[in-house]
Amino acid sequence: MLHIFCPHCGELRSEEEFHAAGQAHIPRPLDPSACTDEQWGDYLFFRDNPRGLHHELWIHAAGCRQYFNATRDTVTYEILETYPIGARPQARAQENVPQLAVTGQGEKV
Amino acid sequence: MQRYSGFGLFKHSLSHHENWQRMWRTPTPKKVYDVVIVGGGGHGLATAYYLAKVHGITNVAVVEKGWLGGGNTARNTTIVRSNYLWDESAHLYEHAMKLWEGLSQDINYNVMFSQRGVYNLCHTLQDMRDSERRVSANRLNGVDGELLNSKQVADEIPHLDCSRNTRYPVLGATVQRRGGVARHDAVAWGYARAADALGVDLIQQTEVIGFRKENGAVVGVETNKGFIGARRVGVVTAGNSGHMARLAGFRLPIESHPLQALVSEPLKPIIDSVIMSNAVHGYISQSDKGDLVIGAGIDGWVGYGQRGSYPVIEHTLQAIVEMFPILSRVRMNRQWGGIVDTTPDACPIISKTPVANMFFNCGWGTGGFKATPGSGHVFAASLATGEMHALAKPFSIDRFHNGALIDEHGAAAVAH
C-alpha cells in the first residue's frame, strides 16, 4: 500500500484515503472549437503512460478533499514528492516523450 | 511434432515419461524474418501460429523478453465469454469463441476449455434493463444469452446469497452458457508448440530495446542481443505497449494499470460456473484443482510493477463475501498483479501505426485472455496481407481522433 504525503494536510496518510486522477499538467486548449480532430483527440485520450517517473494528479478524497500533484516512479511505486497545484515538480521525468499535436495551450496546471 | 494422444500417453508411461520430446526448439535468430512479433504471450503466439497455419508464412520470429506466456497470460482469471454489447466487439469476441470451441483439437494440446457458463449478476433495476438489452443485442449477433430471474439464479447457483436481506439483492442475471474457463498456461504452451512445429522461431530472453526505421518504415528490431531484420513487425506487448510505442516514436491512448487476482486454498467443488457482478464488483470461479479464482478491478494509478495495493484486494474480497457469505472464512493462498493496457473505451487497438509496416495489437485491458485465438487470427491476417482484417478494422487507432469509439464500458468495465 502507498503512503502518501498530503501537502494540504501536511501528513502521511494511507492510500485508501486518496483517489488517483491520472496524468498531471495536461494543458487545456485555449480555443477548443479551433482544434483539429487530431488535436482534440490527443487532448482527450492520449496520455504519457511512462515506465519510470510520472507526474500525476491525486485527490485526498476521504480527507481534505483537495487536489494535489505527485511525482511517482511507476516501476518501483516510490513517491518522490507531492506538491500543490500550480507548483513545478522538483524531480523531472528523464524520458523524452513524443510531443502532442496540441498548440495554443492554456496555462499548465 | 510428436502428436499427443491417449495411446502416446500409455506408450510413454512404459518408459516412465522420460522420453517426451521438447515442446519447442531454442533457435538462434536468423538475420531477417518476414514477420517479427514482439511479445511471446498468448496473443503473440496465437498470431505466429495462424500466420504459419492459415497464411503459410513460416519465416516468423516471436521475440520475448522473459519466458513464453509469463506476463498477463499467466496472471489472468481465465474467463472466456463473448457477450459484448456492441456489434464490433461481439463479432470479434464471438470469432474468438468459435475458435476456442475447436482449439484443443486444432493445436493438438488440451487447453482444458470448459464451457461451464458465465453468469453476470444484476442487483438493480437498471442492471436488469441493461442486461436485457445486452442479451437481446447478443442474440441478434448470434451470441447465446439468457436472462434469468432471481429464483432461477438461486436454483442454478446454490451458494449465492439471493436473500432479500442483502445490501445489493440479486434481482436476476444473464448467462452465456457457452462461456467458461480455459487453462491459461496451456493456451500459451499449445500455441507455442504448434507454431514451432510449423517453423516459427520462438526467441526467449531477448528484449526489444528499439526499432530501426528507414524512410518512415520499420526494417527490424534492436534487441539486447543484436539486430533482427523484419519486413513487417507486429507488437503484442500488453502492458508495455505504451513503452514500445514510445520506442517507435508515437503515442498510444493507453494507460497501464496493475490488475490483481488471487486464489484460495483448494476446496472441494462448490462453484461449477463463473459468476461475475459489476455492481458489487468482483468475479469468481473454481479451478479444477479446487482453488477459488478471484478478481475484480484495477488499481487506479499507472503502474508497471506487476503488483498492486492491499485496499483493492480487500474490496475484492468484500464483494466475494457479499455474494457468497459461505466463503467468508476461506483462506487465500496467493495473490499477484499483471499490467493491463487500458484504453478510454475499454476496447482493444488492432491497428496500423504511423510507422509503415508496423502493426500494434494492444489495449485489451482487463479482458484479453478470452480473445486470444480471435485476436491472433485477425492480427495474423492483417500482418500477412498488410491490410487490416474486416473484424479488426473498427479497432483502428484512428477512432480516438475521428470519434468512432466502441464504448464497451457498460458491458465490460468490470466483468472480464
mmCIF file of C-alpha atoms in Angstrom, chain A residues 50 52-55 71 91-97:
data_model
loop_
_atom_site.group_PDB
_atom_site.id
_atom_site.type_symbol
_atom_site.label_atom_id
_atom_site.label_comp_id
_atom_site.label_asym_id
_atom_site.label_seq_id
_atom_site.Cartn_x
_atom_site.Cartn_y
_atom_site.Cartn_z
ATOM 1 C CA PRO A 50 5.677 6.330 -18.835
ATOM 2 C CA GLY A 52 9.554 5.488 -14.879
ATOM 3 C CA LEU A 53 8.831 8.900 -13.354
ATOM 4 C CA HIS A 54 5.239 10.082 -13.722
ATOM 5 C CA HIS A 55 3.707 13.399 -12.673
ATOM 6 C CA THR A 71 5.804 12.535 -8.839
ATOM 7 C CA ALA A 91 12.059 15.651 -9.861
ATOM 8 C CA ARG A 92 11.640 15.648 -13.615
ATOM 9 C CA ALA A 93 10.955 12.703 -15.860
ATOM 10 C CA GLN A 94 14.059 11.973 -17.929
ATOM 11 C CA GLU A 95 12.393 10.276 -20.841
ATOM 12 C CA ASN A 96 11.687 12.208 -23.979
ATOM 13 C CA VAL A 97 8.013 11.851 -24.715
#
